[in-house]
Each structure stands twice: as C-alpha cells, then as structure tokens.
PDB file of C-alpha atoms in Angstrom:
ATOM      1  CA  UNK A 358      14.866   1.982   3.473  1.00  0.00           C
ATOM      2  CA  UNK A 359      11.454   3.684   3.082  1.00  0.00           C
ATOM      3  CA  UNK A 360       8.234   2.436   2.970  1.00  0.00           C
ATOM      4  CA  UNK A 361       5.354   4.650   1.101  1.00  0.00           C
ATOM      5  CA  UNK A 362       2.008   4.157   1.811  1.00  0.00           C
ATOM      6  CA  UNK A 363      -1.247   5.463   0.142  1.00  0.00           C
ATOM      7  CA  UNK A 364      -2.635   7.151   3.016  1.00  0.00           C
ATOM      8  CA  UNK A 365      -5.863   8.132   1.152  1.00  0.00           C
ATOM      9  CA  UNK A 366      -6.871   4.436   1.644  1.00  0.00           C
ATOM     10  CA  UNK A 367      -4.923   2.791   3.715  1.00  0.00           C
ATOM     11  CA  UNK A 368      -6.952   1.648   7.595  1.00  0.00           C
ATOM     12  CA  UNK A 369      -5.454   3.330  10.017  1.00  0.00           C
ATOM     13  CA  UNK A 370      -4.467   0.193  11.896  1.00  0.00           C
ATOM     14  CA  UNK A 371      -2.381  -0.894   8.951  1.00  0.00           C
ATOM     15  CA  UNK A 372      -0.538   2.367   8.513  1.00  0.00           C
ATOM     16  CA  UNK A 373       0.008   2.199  12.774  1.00  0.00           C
ATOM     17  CA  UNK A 374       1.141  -1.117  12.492  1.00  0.00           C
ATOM     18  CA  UNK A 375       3.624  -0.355  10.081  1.00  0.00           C
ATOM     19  CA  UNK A 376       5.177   3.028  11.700  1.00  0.00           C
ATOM     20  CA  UNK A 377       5.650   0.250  15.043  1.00  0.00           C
ATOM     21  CA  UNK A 378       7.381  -1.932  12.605  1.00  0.00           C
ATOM     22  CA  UNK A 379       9.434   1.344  11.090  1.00  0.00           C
ATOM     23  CA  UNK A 380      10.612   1.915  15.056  1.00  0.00           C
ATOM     24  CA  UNK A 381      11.496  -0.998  15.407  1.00  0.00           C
ATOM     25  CA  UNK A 382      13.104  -1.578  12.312  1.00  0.00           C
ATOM     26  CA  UNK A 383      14.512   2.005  11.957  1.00  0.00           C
ATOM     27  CA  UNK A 384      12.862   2.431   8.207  1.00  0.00           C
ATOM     28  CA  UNK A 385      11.498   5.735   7.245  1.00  0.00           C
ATOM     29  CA  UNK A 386       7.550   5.925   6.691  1.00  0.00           C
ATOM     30  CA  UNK A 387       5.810   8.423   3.734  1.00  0.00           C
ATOM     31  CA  UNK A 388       2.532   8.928   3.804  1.00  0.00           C
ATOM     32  CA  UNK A 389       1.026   9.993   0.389  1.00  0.00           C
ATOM     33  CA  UNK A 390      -1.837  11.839   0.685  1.00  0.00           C
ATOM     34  CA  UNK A 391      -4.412  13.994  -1.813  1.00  0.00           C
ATOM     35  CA  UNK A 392      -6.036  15.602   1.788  1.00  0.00           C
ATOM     36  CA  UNK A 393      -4.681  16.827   4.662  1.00  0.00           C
ATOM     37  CA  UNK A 394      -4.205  14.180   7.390  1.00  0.00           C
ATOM     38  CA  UNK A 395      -2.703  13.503  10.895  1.00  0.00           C
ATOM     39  CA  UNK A 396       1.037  12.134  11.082  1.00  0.00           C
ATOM     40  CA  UNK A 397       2.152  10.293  13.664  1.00  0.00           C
ATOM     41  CA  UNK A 398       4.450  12.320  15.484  1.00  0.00           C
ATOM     42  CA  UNK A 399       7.699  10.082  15.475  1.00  0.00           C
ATOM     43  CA  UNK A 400      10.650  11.680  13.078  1.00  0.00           C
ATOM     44  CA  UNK A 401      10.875   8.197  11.038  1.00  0.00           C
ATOM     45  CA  UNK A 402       7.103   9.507   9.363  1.00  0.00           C
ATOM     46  CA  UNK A 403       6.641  12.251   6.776  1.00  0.00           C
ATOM     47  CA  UNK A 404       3.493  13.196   5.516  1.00  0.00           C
ATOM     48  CA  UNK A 405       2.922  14.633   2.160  1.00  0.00           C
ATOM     49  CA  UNK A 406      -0.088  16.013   0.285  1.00  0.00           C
ATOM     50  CA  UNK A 407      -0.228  16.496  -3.240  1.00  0.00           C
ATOM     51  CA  UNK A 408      -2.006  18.638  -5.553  1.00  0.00           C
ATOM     52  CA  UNK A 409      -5.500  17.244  -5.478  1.00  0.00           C
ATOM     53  CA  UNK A 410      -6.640  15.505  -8.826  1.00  0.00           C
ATOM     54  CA  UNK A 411      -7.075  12.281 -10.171  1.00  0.00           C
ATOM     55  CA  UNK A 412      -4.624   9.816  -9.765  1.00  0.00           C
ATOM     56  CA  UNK A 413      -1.848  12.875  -8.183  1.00  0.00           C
ATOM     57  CA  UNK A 414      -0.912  10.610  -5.121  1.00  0.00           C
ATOM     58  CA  UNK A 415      -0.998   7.737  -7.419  1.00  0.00           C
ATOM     59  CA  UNK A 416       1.701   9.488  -9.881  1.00  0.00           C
ATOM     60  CA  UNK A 417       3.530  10.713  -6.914  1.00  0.00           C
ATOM     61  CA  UNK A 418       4.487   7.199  -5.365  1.00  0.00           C
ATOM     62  CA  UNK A 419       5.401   5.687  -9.004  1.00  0.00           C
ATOM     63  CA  UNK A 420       7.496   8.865  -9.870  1.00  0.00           C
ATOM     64  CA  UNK A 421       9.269   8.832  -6.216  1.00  0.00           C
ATOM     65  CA  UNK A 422       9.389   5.502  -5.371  1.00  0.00           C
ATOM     66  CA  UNK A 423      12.671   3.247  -6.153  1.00  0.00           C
ATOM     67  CA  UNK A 424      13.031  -0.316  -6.484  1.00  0.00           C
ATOM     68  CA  UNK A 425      14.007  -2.253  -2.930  1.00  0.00           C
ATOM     69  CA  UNK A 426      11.420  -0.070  -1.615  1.00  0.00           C
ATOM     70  CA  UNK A 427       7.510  -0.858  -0.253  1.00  0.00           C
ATOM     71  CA  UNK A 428       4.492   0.175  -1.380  1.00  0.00           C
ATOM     72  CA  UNK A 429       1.089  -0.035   0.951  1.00  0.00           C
ATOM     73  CA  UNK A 430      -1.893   0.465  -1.761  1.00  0.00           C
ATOM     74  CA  UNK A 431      -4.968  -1.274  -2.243  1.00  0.00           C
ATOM     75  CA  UNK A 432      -5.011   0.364  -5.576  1.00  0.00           C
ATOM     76  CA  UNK A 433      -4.444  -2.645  -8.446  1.00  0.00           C
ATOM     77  CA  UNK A 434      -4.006  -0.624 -11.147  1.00  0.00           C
ATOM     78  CA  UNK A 435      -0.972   1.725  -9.124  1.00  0.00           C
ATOM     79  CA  UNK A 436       0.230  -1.960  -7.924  1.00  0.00           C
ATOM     80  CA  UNK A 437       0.256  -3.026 -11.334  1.00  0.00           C
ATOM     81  CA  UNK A 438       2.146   0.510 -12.170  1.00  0.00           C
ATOM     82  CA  UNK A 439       4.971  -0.080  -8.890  1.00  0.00           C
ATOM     83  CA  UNK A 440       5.545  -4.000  -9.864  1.00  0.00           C
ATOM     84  CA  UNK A 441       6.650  -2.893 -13.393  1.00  0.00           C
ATOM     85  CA  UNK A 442       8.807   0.074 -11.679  1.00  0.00           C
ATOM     86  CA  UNK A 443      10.450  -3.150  -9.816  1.00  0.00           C
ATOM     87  CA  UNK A 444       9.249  -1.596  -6.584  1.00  0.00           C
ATOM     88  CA  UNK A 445       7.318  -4.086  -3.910  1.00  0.00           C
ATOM     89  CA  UNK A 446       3.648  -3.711  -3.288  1.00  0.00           C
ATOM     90  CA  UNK A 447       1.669  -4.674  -0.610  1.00  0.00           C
ATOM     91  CA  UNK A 448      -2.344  -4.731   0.505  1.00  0.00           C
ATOM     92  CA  UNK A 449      -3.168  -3.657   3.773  1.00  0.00           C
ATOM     93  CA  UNK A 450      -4.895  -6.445   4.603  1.00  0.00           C
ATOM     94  CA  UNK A 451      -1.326  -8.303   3.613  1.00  0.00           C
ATOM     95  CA  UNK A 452      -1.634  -9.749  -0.091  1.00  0.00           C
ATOM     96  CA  UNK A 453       1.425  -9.008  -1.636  1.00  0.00           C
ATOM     97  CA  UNK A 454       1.378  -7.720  -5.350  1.00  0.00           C
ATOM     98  CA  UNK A 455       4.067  -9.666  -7.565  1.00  0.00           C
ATOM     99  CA  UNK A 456       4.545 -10.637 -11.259  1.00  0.00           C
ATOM    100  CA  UNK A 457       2.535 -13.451 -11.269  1.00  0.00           C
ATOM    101  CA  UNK A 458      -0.648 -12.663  -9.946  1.00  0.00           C
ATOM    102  CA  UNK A 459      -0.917  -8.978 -11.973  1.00  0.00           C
ATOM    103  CA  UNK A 460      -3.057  -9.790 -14.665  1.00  0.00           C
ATOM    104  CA  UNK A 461      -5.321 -12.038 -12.381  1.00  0.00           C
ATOM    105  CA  UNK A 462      -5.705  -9.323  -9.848  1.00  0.00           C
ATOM    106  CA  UNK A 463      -6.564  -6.551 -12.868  1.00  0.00           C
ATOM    107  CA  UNK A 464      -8.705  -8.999 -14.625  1.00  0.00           C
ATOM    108  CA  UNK A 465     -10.878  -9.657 -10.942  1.00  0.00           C
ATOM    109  CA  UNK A 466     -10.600  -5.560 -10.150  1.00  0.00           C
ATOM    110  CA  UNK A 467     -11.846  -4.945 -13.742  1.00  0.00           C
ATOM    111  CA  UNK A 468     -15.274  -7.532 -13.550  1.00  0.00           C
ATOM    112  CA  UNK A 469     -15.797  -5.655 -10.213  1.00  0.00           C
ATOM    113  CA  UNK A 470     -15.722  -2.396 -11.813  1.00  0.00           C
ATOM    114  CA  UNK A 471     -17.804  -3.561 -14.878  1.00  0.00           C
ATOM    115  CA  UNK A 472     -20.208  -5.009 -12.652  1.00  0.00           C
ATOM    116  CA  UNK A 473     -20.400  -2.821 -10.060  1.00  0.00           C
ATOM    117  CA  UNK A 474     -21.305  -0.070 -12.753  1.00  0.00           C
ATOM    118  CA  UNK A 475     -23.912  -2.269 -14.709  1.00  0.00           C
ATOM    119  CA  UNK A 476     -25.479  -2.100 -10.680  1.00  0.00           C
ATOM    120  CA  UNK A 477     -24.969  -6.311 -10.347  1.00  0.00           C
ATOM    121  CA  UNK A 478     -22.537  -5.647  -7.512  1.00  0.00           C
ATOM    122  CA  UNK A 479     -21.986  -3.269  -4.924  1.00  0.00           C
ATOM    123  CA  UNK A 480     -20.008  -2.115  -1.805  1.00  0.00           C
ATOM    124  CA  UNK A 481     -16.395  -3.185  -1.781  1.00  0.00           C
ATOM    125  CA  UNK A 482     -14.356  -4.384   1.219  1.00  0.00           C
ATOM    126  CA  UNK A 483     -15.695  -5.807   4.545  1.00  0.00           C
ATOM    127  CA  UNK A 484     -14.595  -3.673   7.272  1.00  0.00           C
ATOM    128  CA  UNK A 485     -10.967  -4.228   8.812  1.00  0.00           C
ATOM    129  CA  UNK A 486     -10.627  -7.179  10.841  1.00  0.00           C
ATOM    130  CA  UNK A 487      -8.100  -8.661  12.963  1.00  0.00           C
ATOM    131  CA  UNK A 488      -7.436 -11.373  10.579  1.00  0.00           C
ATOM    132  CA  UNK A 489      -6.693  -8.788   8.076  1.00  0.00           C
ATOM    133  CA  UNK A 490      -4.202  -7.182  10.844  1.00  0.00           C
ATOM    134  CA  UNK A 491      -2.490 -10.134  11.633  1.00  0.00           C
ATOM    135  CA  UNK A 492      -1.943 -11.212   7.891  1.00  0.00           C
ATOM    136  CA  UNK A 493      -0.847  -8.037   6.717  1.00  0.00           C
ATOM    137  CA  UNK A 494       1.983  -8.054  10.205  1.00  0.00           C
ATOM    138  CA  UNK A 495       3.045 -11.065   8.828  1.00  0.00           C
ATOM    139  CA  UNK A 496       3.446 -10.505   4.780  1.00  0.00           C
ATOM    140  CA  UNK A 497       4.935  -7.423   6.070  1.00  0.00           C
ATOM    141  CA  UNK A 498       7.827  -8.640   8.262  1.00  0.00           C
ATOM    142  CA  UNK A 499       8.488 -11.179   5.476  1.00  0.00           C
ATOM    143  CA  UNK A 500       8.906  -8.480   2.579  1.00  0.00           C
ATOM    144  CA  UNK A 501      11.141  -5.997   4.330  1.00  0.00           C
ATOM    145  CA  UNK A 502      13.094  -8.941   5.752  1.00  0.00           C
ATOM    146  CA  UNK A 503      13.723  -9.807   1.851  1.00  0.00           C
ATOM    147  CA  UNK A 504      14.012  -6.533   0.968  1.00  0.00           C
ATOM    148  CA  UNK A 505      16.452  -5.829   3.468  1.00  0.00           C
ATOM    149  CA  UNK A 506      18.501  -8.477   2.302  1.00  0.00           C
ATOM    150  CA  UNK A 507      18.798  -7.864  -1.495  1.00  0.00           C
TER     151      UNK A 507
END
C-alpha cells in the first residue's frame, strides 16, 4: 500500500512519524512536492517534485492516487477532491476527511478564506504540538489498519 503525502505542507514531524509507521508497517511513502526537498533516506520513501504552478502537486496526488490508498493534506478543497476519488484523507494533526463532514469542513475553510480576505481574521494554524502528534499517530494506525483490511 502507499501512502502520499503533500509535502509542501505537511510538519515535518507528521511526515517522520509516518515513514516510522511505513517501516514498520512495510508501506511505501510519496512525497508530493512543488519544491525541492530532503527525503528520508530509507527505500520505502520517494520524493517527487512537480512542475511548479498552482494546484500541480494538488492534481498530481488526485490523478495518481487510487482508492485503498492515504492521503496526508491539510488542503480541504484536494480532501474534498481525494474523498470523491474514494481515496482516504487525513490531516496531519490527525482529523480524518470522510463523506460526512465534507461540506462542513469546506463551508468552515470557505468563512476563513472570506474573512481572512475582508482582514476580520488572520494567521492560520497554531504551531505543531504534541497533542497534534499524538492524535494524528493514532487516526493514523486506525486508517491503515482499515485500509489494510478492505
């Protein structure tokens, strides 16, 4: 099985965390990136770089990713995109995208946007936190372990 990530956003202890679980696990790892970036040097990880442009790494992941596969994006609109594909999608920080909670999570990402660009909101994220680590170790082990059983 492979997992993708977006490596253009993705926290670096996520995407660790996840090539420890691919060891373990034996999956294969692709990073998706629109930059150049370091790759883990373990065989199971493959880096690639797209063309840069809007939305290229974005394309690349729903074009080349299959369903019983796993997506790491914070990205709701490429979520949105990989749920319809029937691939899994997953948050760094370990909020799974399904079905069900789409249209909330593009109606929330879209006020953000509207009001971040009016200037009545700013910033996005707090930084990375352990919490965040530990949630997204556990919603990971619990979709792959579902995965790997359909």
């Amino acid at each position: 099985m492979r997992v993708w990530i977006d490596a253009d956003a993705c926290p670096r202890p996520a995407r660790d965390q996840l090539v420890r679980f691919a060891l373990k696990r034996g999956l294969q790892v692709v990073l998706v990136a629109g930059q150049p970036q370091s790759k883990p040097a373990f065989a199971c990880v493959r880096l690639i770089v797209v063309p840069s442009g809007p939305d290229a790494a974005d394309d690349y992941l729903v074009e080349h990713a299959v369903p019983g596969e796993l997506v790491i994006c914070s990205d709701v609109p490429l979520a949105d995109r990989l749920i319809k594909k029937g691939v899994a999608a997953l948050d760094p920080r370990g909020r799974e995208f399904d079905a069900n909670n789409m249209g909330e999570r593009l109606a929330v990402r879209n006020l953000f946007t509207d009001l971040r660009e009016q200037g009545q909101a700013g910033g996005g994220q707090g930084a990375y936190s352990e919490r965040d680590k530990q949630a997204f170790a556990n919603a990971l082990d619990r979709i792959l372990t579902r995965l790997a059983r359909a």
